[in-house]
Amino acid sequence: MPALQRILLKLSGEALMGDEAFGIHRGTIERIVAEVAEVSRLGVQVAIVIGGGNLFRGVAGGAVGMDRATADYMGMLATVMNALALGDALERGGTKARVMSAIAIDQVVEPYVRPKALQYLEEGKVVVFAAGTGNPFFTTDTAAALRGAEIGAEIVLKATKVDGVYTADPKKDPSATRYQRISFDEAMVRQLQVMDATAFALCRDQNLPVRVFSIFKPGALKRVVLGEDEGTLVHV
Ligand code: UDP
């Protein structure tokens, strides 16, 4: 019996690119999809917010000097492409999935409508939220906090390359240790980078815990939903 019933999984765009310089790596997206499908089969309702960094990187040079809001809209469109790829890979792997966009782009993907998203989740479909919050000057971490709060997710699961929050950068300092759990306040005092400040504040204010874990560690997502010690829990 999973410990969690409804989760909001935040995947950065970079999670999809494997060892490529940018773009989407087929094998990597399929591995992630397999992990998601497994927890969905356990009966966990899964919503995903996907980033766009992997695609945006390819155009970042050209975005230098651009109007910030315009560049951010480009970033949001990049998340739509990732969401389409993720939704497609889920469906191909036999998991029912729906993509919903925060920006109206109706010919391509249906708009985000909260009751509809809740209905899909209750039907056991994986819902992929595209286009972040739909507003420039925000990040997909903030979209994850926002959607997580809106759909009543029990937790935001932030997938990173590192398997949790460490006392120091484990790549630079081999003596660094992983926090099993830490409060929002302590993470702030210790200046630990969990999410950007807006996302962090929203989760803390809404009493929405965050678990930082590695999506690249096989079975880690499943262990998280079963309530096992995995990654770092950031709590109120
Ligand atoms: N973005 C935005 N508003 C949002 C979410 C994203 O303007 O609500 C833009 C922003 O430019 C951001 C880009 O989309 O840099 C891609 O999102 P993010 O950097 O969060 O993706 P990740 O780093 O997780 O791949």
XYZ file of N, CA and C and ligand atoms in Angstrom:
733
model
N 0.860 -1.206 0.000
C 0.000 0.000 0.000
C 0.898 1.259 0.000
N 0.847 2.100 -1.050
C 1.719 3.280 -1.069
C 1.410 4.229 0.094
N 2.464 4.909 0.571
C 2.288 5.875 1.657
C 1.681 7.164 1.117
N 1.836 7.366 -0.187
C 1.340 8.597 -0.805
C 0.237 8.273 -1.803
N -0.756 9.143 -1.864
C -1.869 8.918 -2.802
C -1.811 9.822 -4.031
N -1.362 11.056 -3.814
C -1.329 12.012 -4.931
C -0.032 12.818 -4.860
N 0.759 12.723 -5.909
C 2.066 13.403 -5.886
C 2.193 14.374 -7.046
N 3.004 15.379 -6.817
C 3.369 16.304 -7.900
C 4.852 16.107 -8.135
N 5.201 15.574 -9.277
C 6.599 15.304 -9.600
C 7.137 16.430 -10.472
N 8.194 17.064 -10.004
C 8.829 18.113 -10.814
C 10.077 17.544 -11.476
N 10.054 17.538 -12.793
C 11.209 17.074 -13.556
C 11.822 18.271 -14.262
N 13.096 18.484 -14.097
C 13.705 19.568 -14.861
C 13.858 19.079 -16.293
N 13.926 20.016 -17.212
C 14.134 19.635 -18.607
C 15.401 18.818 -18.760
N 16.395 19.165 -17.957
C 17.693 18.471 -18.068
C 17.580 16.992 -17.736
N 16.554 16.641 -16.982
C 16.371 15.221 -16.644
C 16.126 14.391 -17.899
N 15.665 15.041 -18.967
C 15.316 14.304 -20.183
C 16.474 14.183 -21.174
N 17.561 14.908 -20.923
C 18.565 14.983 -21.994
C 19.712 13.988 -21.867
N 19.718 13.203 -20.776
C 20.799 12.230 -20.622
C 22.152 12.913 -20.684
N 23.079 12.356 -21.460
C 24.402 12.964 -21.575
C 24.521 13.919 -22.754
N 23.398 14.176 -23.435
C 23.449 15.086 -24.584
C 23.685 16.519 -24.106
N 24.115 17.380 -25.018
C 24.344 18.788 -24.671
C 23.013 19.508 -24.476
N 22.027 19.124 -25.246
C 20.663 19.628 -25.081
C 19.728 18.690 -25.816
N 18.432 18.939 -25.715
C 17.459 18.095 -26.410
C 16.917 16.985 -25.520
N 16.307 16.012 -26.175
C 15.682 14.906 -25.450
C 16.359 13.607 -25.844
N 16.777 12.835 -24.854
C 17.435 11.564 -25.118
C 16.411 10.448 -24.935
N 16.191 9.704 -26.012
C 15.134 8.686 -26.036
C 15.198 7.701 -24.852
N 16.394 7.119 -24.684
C 16.538 6.111 -23.633
C 16.251 6.693 -22.252
N 16.680 7.943 -22.048
C 16.488 8.584 -20.741
C 15.016 8.816 -20.465
N 14.302 9.336 -21.450
C 12.870 9.610 -21.245
C 12.129 8.289 -21.017
N 12.552 7.240 -21.694
C 11.880 5.946 -21.508
C 12.132 5.376 -20.109
N 13.347 5.588 -19.604
C 13.645 5.126 -18.238
C 12.768 5.848 -17.225
N 12.631 7.168 -17.406
C 11.815 7.958 -16.478
C 10.357 7.511 -16.558
N 9.889 7.321 -17.781
C 8.507 6.892 -17.992
C 8.238 5.549 -17.296
N 9.208 4.652 -17.352
C 9.034 3.344 -16.702
C 8.882 3.506 -15.191
N 9.669 4.430 -14.615
C 9.586 4.671 -13.157
C 8.217 5.261 -12.800
N 7.749 6.205 -13.627
C 6.453 6.850 -13.376
C 5.329 5.821 -13.531
N 5.414 5.012 -14.580
C 4.373 4.013 -14.840
C 4.250 3.056 -13.655
N 5.387 2.710 -13.082
C 5.360 1.752 -11.970
C 4.574 2.299 -10.776
N 4.809 3.567 -10.418
C 4.077 4.111 -9.263
C 2.620 4.379 -9.606
N 2.367 4.707 -10.868
C 0.977 4.906 -11.295
C 0.211 3.584 -11.167
N 0.873 2.490 -11.536
C 0.240 1.160 -11.419
C -0.051 0.791 -9.965
N 0.738 1.346 -9.056
C 0.501 1.080 -7.630
C -0.757 1.794 -7.125
N -1.305 2.678 -7.992
C -2.516 3.396 -7.592
C -2.245 4.820 -7.135
N -0.980 5.269 -7.250
C -0.649 6.642 -6.871
C -1.076 7.584 -7.997
N -1.755 8.663 -7.651
C -2.127 9.655 -8.659
C -0.910 10.544 -8.920
N -0.494 10.609 -10.185
C 0.752 11.310 -10.520
C 0.494 12.501 -11.436
N 0.884 13.681 -10.972
C 0.910 14.871 -11.821
C 2.367 15.260 -11.987
N 2.708 15.731 -13.181
C 4.106 16.080 -13.464
C 4.189 17.512 -13.987
N 5.126 18.268 -13.448
C 5.470 19.566 -14.038
C 6.845 19.390 -14.650
N 6.926 19.686 -15.931
C 8.190 19.486 -16.635
C 8.840 20.838 -16.961
N 10.141 20.902 -16.808
C 10.888 22.121 -17.125
C 11.206 22.203 -18.609
N 12.065 23.145 -18.948
C 12.373 23.341 -20.366
C 13.836 23.605 -20.633
N 14.641 23.529 -19.580
C 16.054 23.895 -19.696
C 16.803 23.174 -20.800
N 16.465 21.900 -21.026
C 17.177 21.099 -22.030
C 16.985 21.633 -23.446
N 15.811 22.201 -23.727
C 15.545 22.723 -25.069
C 15.953 24.187 -25.158
N 15.726 24.881 -24.056
C 16.023 26.310 -24.068
C 17.521 26.541 -24.240
N 18.310 25.603 -23.730
C 19.759 25.729 -23.821
C 20.208 25.883 -25.283
N 19.502 25.189 -26.157
C 19.843 25.257 -27.579
C 19.640 26.628 -28.197
N 18.795 27.454 -27.586
C 18.534 28.784 -28.145
C 19.004 29.891 -27.207
N 19.605 29.485 -26.072
C 19.969 30.460 -25.044
C 20.864 31.568 -25.591
N 21.824 31.182 -26.452
C 22.740 32.171 -27.028
C 21.972 33.272 -27.735
N 20.973 32.878 -28.500
C 20.169 33.840 -29.257
C 19.252 34.659 -28.374
N 19.016 34.175 -27.151
C 18.105 34.889 -26.250
C 18.828 35.968 -25.451
N 20.171 35.976 -25.537
C 20.938 36.986 -24.791
C 20.546 38.369 -25.292
N 20.235 39.244 -24.374
C 19.872 40.610 -24.755
C 18.418 40.748 -25.145
N 17.694 39.626 -25.138
C 16.265 39.704 -25.480
C 15.467 40.282 -24.336
N 14.290 40.772 -24.656
C 13.337 41.178 -23.630
C 13.054 39.971 -22.729
N 13.125 40.167 -21.431
C 13.020 39.047 -20.484
C 11.695 38.286 -20.629
N 10.599 39.038 -20.722
C 9.295 38.368 -20.794
C 9.199 37.509 -22.059
N 9.705 38.038 -23.173
C 9.653 37.283 -24.428
C 10.485 36.006 -24.313
N 11.678 36.147 -23.740
C 12.538 34.971 -23.560
C 11.847 33.945 -22.654
N 11.163 34.429 -21.628
C 10.461 33.512 -20.723
C 9.323 32.785 -21.437
N 8.630 33.485 -22.334
C 7.582 32.793 -23.099
C 8.209 31.708 -23.975
N 9.383 31.973 -24.522
C 10.086 30.930 -25.290
C 10.378 29.737 -24.387
N 10.824 30.044 -23.163
C 11.105 28.975 -22.190
C 9.862 28.146 -21.901
N 8.726 28.832 -21.780
C 7.479 28.108 -21.493
C 7.083 27.219 -22.673
N 7.314 27.732 -23.897
C 7.008 26.907 -25.078
C 7.907 25.666 -25.103
N 9.137 25.835 -24.632
C 10.049 24.671 -24.557
C 9.455 23.605 -23.631
N 8.829 24.030 -22.548
C 8.237 23.036 -21.633
C 7.067 22.314 -22.297
N 6.388 23.024 -23.223
C 5.272 22.376 -23.931
C 5.817 21.233 -24.793
N 6.935 21.475 -25.449
C 7.531 20.413 -26.278
C 7.932 19.217 -25.421
N 8.558 19.501 -24.285
C 8.931 18.398 -23.380
C 7.697 17.651 -22.894
N 6.636 18.398 -22.589
C 5.416 17.764 -22.070
C 4.800 16.860 -23.135
N 4.839 17.315 -24.386
C 4.307 16.479 -25.475
C 5.125 15.194 -25.605
N 6.447 15.347 -25.520
C 7.325 14.165 -25.631
C 7.068 13.204 -24.466
N 6.899 13.759 -23.281
C 6.677 12.931 -22.092
C 5.316 12.235 -22.157
N 4.294 12.999 -22.548
C 2.952 12.424 -22.667
C 2.934 11.299 -23.682
N 3.597 11.533 -24.803
C 3.669 10.525 -25.858
C 4.396 9.272 -25.369
N 5.520 9.479 -24.683
C 6.301 8.327 -24.192
C 5.503 7.538 -23.148
N 4.739 8.246 -22.323
C 3.910 7.547 -21.330
C 2.870 6.691 -22.033
N 2.178 7.282 -23.001
C 1.131 6.549 -23.717
C 1.721 5.336 -24.445
N 2.864 5.524 -25.084
C 3.505 4.411 -25.798
C 3.898 3.291 -24.853
N 4.226 3.701 -23.632
C 4.593 2.695 -22.632
C 3.372 2.078 -21.961
N 2.174 2.470 -22.411
C 0.959 1.848 -21.890
C 0.342 2.554 -20.691
N 0.811 3.777 -20.393
C 0.240 4.542 -19.274
C -0.608 5.671 -19.836
N -1.844 5.751 -19.436
C -2.726 6.823 -19.915
C -2.217 8.154 -19.386
N -2.090 9.131 -20.279
C -1.549 10.427 -19.873
C -2.268 11.563 -20.590
N -2.358 12.686 -19.947
C -2.946 13.886 -20.537
C -2.008 15.057 -20.307
N -1.848 15.881 -21.331
C -1.028 17.084 -21.207
C -1.953 18.288 -21.129
N -1.682 19.183 -20.198
C -2.494 20.392 -20.048
C -1.557 21.592 -20.011
N -1.911 22.644 -20.750
C -1.014 23.788 -20.851
C -1.561 25.017 -20.137
N -0.652 25.739 -19.491
C -1.027 26.990 -18.816
C -1.130 28.145 -19.807
N -0.636 27.921 -21.037
C -0.762 28.929 -22.093
C -1.722 28.359 -23.132
N -2.669 29.177 -23.613
C -3.626 28.697 -24.608
C -2.893 28.340 -25.896
N -3.011 27.095 -26.283
C -2.334 26.594 -27.484
C -3.177 25.392 -27.921
N -4.478 25.688 -28.046
C -5.510 24.653 -28.071
C -5.397 23.601 -29.170
N -4.828 23.977 -30.311
C -4.711 22.978 -31.371
C -3.703 21.900 -31.001
N -2.834 22.229 -30.081
C -1.720 21.334 -29.761
C -1.982 20.540 -28.487
N -2.463 21.237 -27.462
C -2.673 20.596 -26.171
C -3.816 21.293 -25.443
N -4.558 20.530 -24.669
C -5.725 21.120 -24.005
C -5.295 22.098 -22.909
N -6.135 23.085 -22.630
C -5.765 24.068 -21.606
C -5.849 23.480 -20.207
N -5.103 24.068 -19.303
C -5.190 23.647 -17.896
C -6.517 24.128 -17.321
N -7.301 23.171 -16.876
C -8.559 23.468 -16.184
C -8.532 22.598 -14.930
N -8.533 23.228 -13.784
C -8.304 22.480 -12.539
C -9.245 21.298 -12.342
N -10.576 21.473 -12.470
C -11.454 20.317 -12.230
C -11.195 19.161 -13.189
N -10.797 19.522 -14.415
C -10.499 18.496 -15.417
C -9.238 17.722 -15.005
N -8.256 18.465 -14.532
C -7.012 17.825 -14.087
C -7.312 16.862 -12.933
N -8.167 17.305 -12.007
C -8.515 16.453 -10.861
C -9.253 15.203 -11.331
N -10.121 15.405 -12.326
C -10.862 14.253 -12.866
C -9.900 13.227 -13.479
N -8.967 13.708 -14.272
C -7.985 12.798 -14.886
C -7.210 12.029 -13.819
N -6.798 12.760 -12.784
C -6.015 12.108 -11.726
C -6.839 11.009 -11.059
N -8.114 11.342 -10.805
C -8.974 10.338 -10.157
C -9.203 9.130 -11.066
N -9.121 9.369 -12.377
C -9.263 8.253 -13.321
C -7.964 7.454 -13.462
N -6.931 7.888 -12.762
C -5.658 7.160 -12.808
C -4.761 7.564 -13.960
N -5.123 8.664 -14.651
C -4.261 9.125 -15.743
C -3.142 9.992 -15.170
N -1.980 9.907 -15.799
C -0.883 10.789 -15.412
C -1.116 12.126 -16.110
N -1.074 13.215 -15.360
C -1.308 14.533 -15.947
C 0.014 15.285 -16.024
N 0.347 15.749 -17.224
C 1.584 16.508 -17.408
C 1.215 17.969 -17.594
N 1.681 18.800 -16.689
C 1.399 20.232 -16.759
C 2.489 20.934 -17.566
N 2.072 21.577 -18.651
C 3.014 22.252 -19.539
C 2.897 23.768 -19.393
N 3.918 24.469 -19.830
C 3.971 25.941 -19.867
C 4.059 26.578 -18.487
N 4.608 25.852 -17.543
C 4.862 26.419 -16.211
C 3.624 27.023 -15.597
N 3.775 28.230 -15.055
C 2.624 28.927 -14.465
C 1.858 29.699 -15.524
N 2.439 29.804 -16.724
C 1.826 30.623 -17.779
C 2.260 32.076 -17.711
N 3.117 32.392 -16.751
C 3.564 33.780 -16.568
C 5.074 33.882 -16.621
N 5.567 34.953 -17.277
C 7.017 35.160 -17.252
C 7.482 35.522 -15.842
N 8.774 35.494 -15.641
C 9.419 35.817 -14.361
C 9.220 34.732 -13.298
N 8.680 33.591 -13.722
C 8.568 32.475 -12.784
C 9.361 31.289 -13.326
N 9.408 30.232 -12.546
C 10.123 29.034 -12.966
C 9.170 27.838 -12.898
N 9.616 26.730 -13.419
C 8.777 25.534 -13.333
C 8.789 24.956 -11.907
N 9.778 25.326 -11.089
C 9.712 24.942 -9.668
C 8.499 25.622 -9.033
N 8.299 26.880 -9.369
C 7.138 27.596 -8.833
C 5.847 26.994 -9.381
N 5.866 26.612 -10.651
C 4.687 25.947 -11.229
C 4.401 24.652 -10.461
N 5.446 23.934 -10.078
C 5.262 22.678 -9.334
C 4.627 22.954 -7.967
N 5.100 23.997 -7.302
C 4.531 24.367 -5.997
C 3.072 24.794 -6.162
N 2.824 25.604 -7.186
C 1.474 26.112 -7.442
C 0.499 24.990 -7.791
N 0.853 24.191 -8.767
C -0.044 23.089 -9.169
C -0.172 22.064 -8.050
N 0.926 21.820 -7.364
C 0.891 20.879 -6.251
C -0.131 21.320 -5.212
N -0.111 22.617 -4.876
C -1.058 23.154 -3.895
C -2.485 23.100 -4.462
N -2.626 23.455 -5.730
C -3.964 23.499 -6.350
C -4.649 22.145 -6.402
N -3.900 21.119 -6.718
C -4.519 19.794 -6.869
C -4.528 19.017 -5.549
N -4.029 19.660 -4.508
C -4.033 18.989 -3.208
C -3.068 17.819 -3.146
N -1.919 17.966 -3.825
C -0.897 16.911 -3.739
C -0.377 16.862 -2.305
N -0.002 15.675 -1.858
C 0.520 15.560 -0.495
C 1.954 16.055 -0.418
N 2.617 16.050 -1.577
C 4.045 16.378 -1.576
C 4.482 16.781 -2.977
N 5.494 17.622 -3.032
C 6.168 17.908 -4.302
C 7.448 17.085 -4.300
N 7.633 16.285 -5.327
C 8.851 15.486 -5.442
C 9.741 16.147 -6.473
N 10.832 16.695 -5.991
C 11.713 17.396 -6.916
C 12.868 16.485 -7.315
N 12.819 16.092 -8.586
C 13.857 15.199 -9.097
C 15.082 16.009 -9.486
N 16.231 15.621 -8.956
C 17.477 16.307 -9.316
C 18.531 15.259 -9.664
N 19.709 15.754 -9.996
C 20.799 14.825 -10.315
C 21.379 14.222 -9.038
N 21.252 14.948 -7.937
C 21.791 14.505 -6.654
C 20.647 13.871 -5.872
N 20.967 12.876 -5.044
C 19.884 12.143 -4.371
C 19.475 12.781 -3.051
N 19.408 14.101 -3.009
C 18.925 14.764 -1.804
C 19.647 16.068 -1.549
N 19.373 16.644 -0.390
C 20.022 17.893 0.012
C 21.197 17.522 0.908
N 22.370 18.043 0.599
C 23.586 17.716 1.329
C 24.089 18.906 2.144
N 24.898 18.605 3.133
C 25.472 19.662 3.977
C 26.380 20.588 3.156
N 26.965 20.043 2.094
C 27.794 20.831 1.177
C 27.703 20.127 -0.177
N 28.269 20.719 -1.205
C 28.212 20.095 -2.522
C 29.013 18.783 -2.491
N 28.329 17.624 -2.610
C 29.050 16.347 -2.477
C 30.102 16.123 -3.565
N 29.978 16.842 -4.687
C 30.986 16.683 -5.752
C 32.283 17.369 -5.346
N 32.163 18.452 -4.573
C 33.365 19.199 -4.178
C 33.880 18.747 -2.820
N 32.966 18.329 -1.955
C 33.347 17.983 -0.588
C 32.890 16.558 -0.266
N 33.860 15.587 -0.323
C 33.484 14.179 -0.119
C 32.949 13.886 1.281
N 33.197 14.796 2.242
C 32.705 14.551 3.607
C 31.262 15.042 3.794
N 30.684 15.614 2.738
C 29.309 16.123 2.833
C 28.343 14.980 3.111
N 27.359 15.236 3.955
C 26.368 14.194 4.261
C 24.976 14.663 3.846
N 24.123 13.683 3.597
C 22.759 13.966 3.144
C 21.843 14.199 4.345
N 21.015 15.206 4.249
C 19.977 15.389 5.263
C 18.866 14.388 4.959
N 18.445 13.660 5.971
C 17.294 12.772 5.797
C 16.032 13.621 5.752
N 15.981 14.607 6.649
C 14.899 15.579 6.651
C 15.414 16.896 7.208
N 14.774 17.967 6.798
C 15.178 19.295 7.264
C 13.958 20.201 7.142
N 13.829 21.154 8.057
C 12.666 22.049 7.963
C 12.952 23.161 6.939
N 11.888 23.772 6.446
C 12.053 24.893 5.514
C 12.917 25.975 6.164
N 12.619 26.260 7.455
C 13.333 27.340 8.125
C 14.823 27.042 8.231
N 15.139 25.787 8.598
C 16.553 25.455 8.739
C 17.253 25.482 7.371
N 16.554 25.003 6.352
C 17.145 25.029 5.004
C 17.450 26.471 4.600
N 16.568 27.389 5.022
C 16.761 28.795 4.667
C 17.948 29.370 5.433
N 18.009 29.084 6.738
C 19.104 29.600 7.566
C 20.442 29.095 7.026
N 20.456 27.815 6.630
C 21.701 27.219 6.147
C 21.972 27.519 4.672
N 21.053 28.294 4.092
C 21.180 28.699 2.680
C 21.357 27.507 1.749
N 20.566 26.465 1.995
C 20.615 25.286 1.140
C 19.674 25.510 -0.039
N 20.193 25.263 -1.217
C 19.404 25.512 -2.419
C 18.452 24.339 -2.659
N 17.199 24.492 -2.278
C 16.213 23.432 -2.495
C 15.423 23.734 -3.763
N 14.864 24.915 -3.823
C 14.116 25.404 -4.987
C 14.361 26.905 -5.042
N 13.839 27.565 -6.079
C 14.000 29.015 -6.071
C 13.122 29.608 -4.961
N 13.412 30.855 -4.612
C 12.805 31.459 -3.421
C 11.275 31.522 -3.494
N 10.721 31.780 -4.671
C 9.259 31.881 -4.804
C 8.612 30.519 -4.558
N 9.170 29.498 -5.188
C 8.636 28.140 -5.026
C 8.761 27.693 -3.568
N 9.916 27.973 -2.997
C 10.205 27.594 -1.609
C 9.186 28.237 -0.661
N 8.941 29.538 -0.846
C 8.009 30.271 0.029
C 6.590 29.735 -0.121
N 6.213 29.427 -1.348
C 4.848 28.921 -1.596
C 4.645 27.569 -0.899
N 5.607 26.682 -1.043
C 5.493 25.370 -0.394
C 5.435 25.519 1.120
N 6.298 26.367 1.651
C 6.329 26.558 3.111
C 4.991 27.137 3.593
N 4.501 28.169 2.898
C 3.250 28.823 3.320
C 2.060 27.884 3.215
N 2.091 27.007 2.231
C 0.961 26.097 2.016
C 1.136 24.767 2.754
N 2.190 24.678 3.537
C 2.451 23.451 4.284
C 2.550 22.246 3.338
N 3.206 22.478 2.233
C 3.357 21.442 1.208
C 4.801 20.935 1.254
N 5.009 19.741 1.797
C 6.393 19.256 1.892
C 7.010 18.972 0.526
N 8.314 19.005 0.503
C 9.062 18.760 -0.735
C 10.047 17.637 -0.460
N 10.141 16.689 -1.361
C 11.202 15.699 -1.219
C 12.124 15.814 -2.428
N 13.392 16.028 -2.135
C 14.412 16.120 -3.176
C 15.013 14.730 -3.321
N 15.008 14.207 -4.536
C 15.542 12.860 -4.730
C 16.084 12.742 -6.149
N 16.707 11.611 -6.461
C 17.268 11.430 -7.798
C 16.387 10.506 -8.629
N 15.946 11.013 -9.751
C 15.124 10.206 -10.658
C 16.009 9.199 -11.410
N 17.318 9.419 -11.359
C 18.233 8.527 -12.080
C 18.602 7.285 -11.274
N 18.245 7.302 -10.019
C 18.537 6.139 -9.169
C 17.396 5.150 -9.392
N 17.671 3.982 -9.963
C 16.583 3.064 -10.284
C 15.739 2.721 -9.050
N 14.432 2.837 -9.198
C 13.519 2.466 -8.114
C 13.320 3.533 -7.050
N 14.039 4.674 -7.173
C 13.964 5.697 -6.118
C 12.548 6.278 -5.999
N 11.910 6.528 -7.124
C 10.557 7.108 -7.086
C 9.607 6.156 -6.359
N 9.751 4.879 -6.649
C 8.893 3.889 -5.993
C 9.153 3.878 -4.480
N 10.425 3.908 -4.118
C 10.738 3.920 -2.686
C 10.155 5.153 -2.006
N 10.194 6.283 -2.701
C 9.623 7.511 -2.140
C 8.132 7.325 -1.867
N 7.401 6.800 -2.850
C 5.947 6.692 -2.658
C 5.592 5.597 -1.647
N 6.528 4.678 -1.418
C 6.274 3.660 -0.394
C 6.679 4.156 0.995
N 7.209 5.387 1.037
C 7.541 5.993 2.332
C 8.895 5.571 2.873
N 9.761 5.040 2.003
C 11.079 4.617 2.477
C 12.059 5.785 2.492
N 13.173 5.585 3.195
C 14.164 6.662 3.310
C 14.865 6.865 1.971
N 14.517 7.954 1.319
C 15.085 8.226 -0.003
C 15.161 9.745 -0.143
N 16.307 10.249 -0.543
C 16.443 11.690 -0.718
C 16.303 12.440 0.593
N 15.817 13.671 0.483
C 15.671 14.545 1.652
C 14.263 15.103 1.703
N 13.639 14.976 2.877
C 12.310 15.558 3.057
C 12.465 16.959 3.635
N 11.900 17.941 2.957
C 11.888 19.315 3.476
C 10.470 19.580 3.974
N 10.364 19.878 5.246
C 9.035 19.960 5.860
C 8.857 21.240 6.644
N 7.623 21.534 7.023
C 7.340 22.770 7.766
C 7.843 22.632 9.209
N 9.202 29.919 -17.398
C 8.432 31.042 -17.130
N 7.364 30.932 -16.289
C 7.041 29.775 -15.657
C 7.839 28.632 -15.909
C 8.908 28.732 -16.779
O 8.692 32.107 -17.657
O 6.057 29.749 -14.908
C 10.297 30.002 -18.387
C 11.600 30.578 -17.815
O 12.221 31.319 -18.812
C 12.388 29.317 -17.521
C 11.985 28.403 -18.673
O 10.600 28.725 -18.875
O 13.751 29.568 -17.511
C 12.136 26.933 -18.425
O 11.725 26.593 -17.127
P 12.782 26.149 -15.997
O 14.034 26.970 -16.100
O 12.067 26.183 -14.707
O 13.079 24.674 -16.477
P 14.136 23.615 -15.871
O 15.363 24.363 -15.454
O 13.446 22.985 -14.703
O 14.361 22.669 -17.001
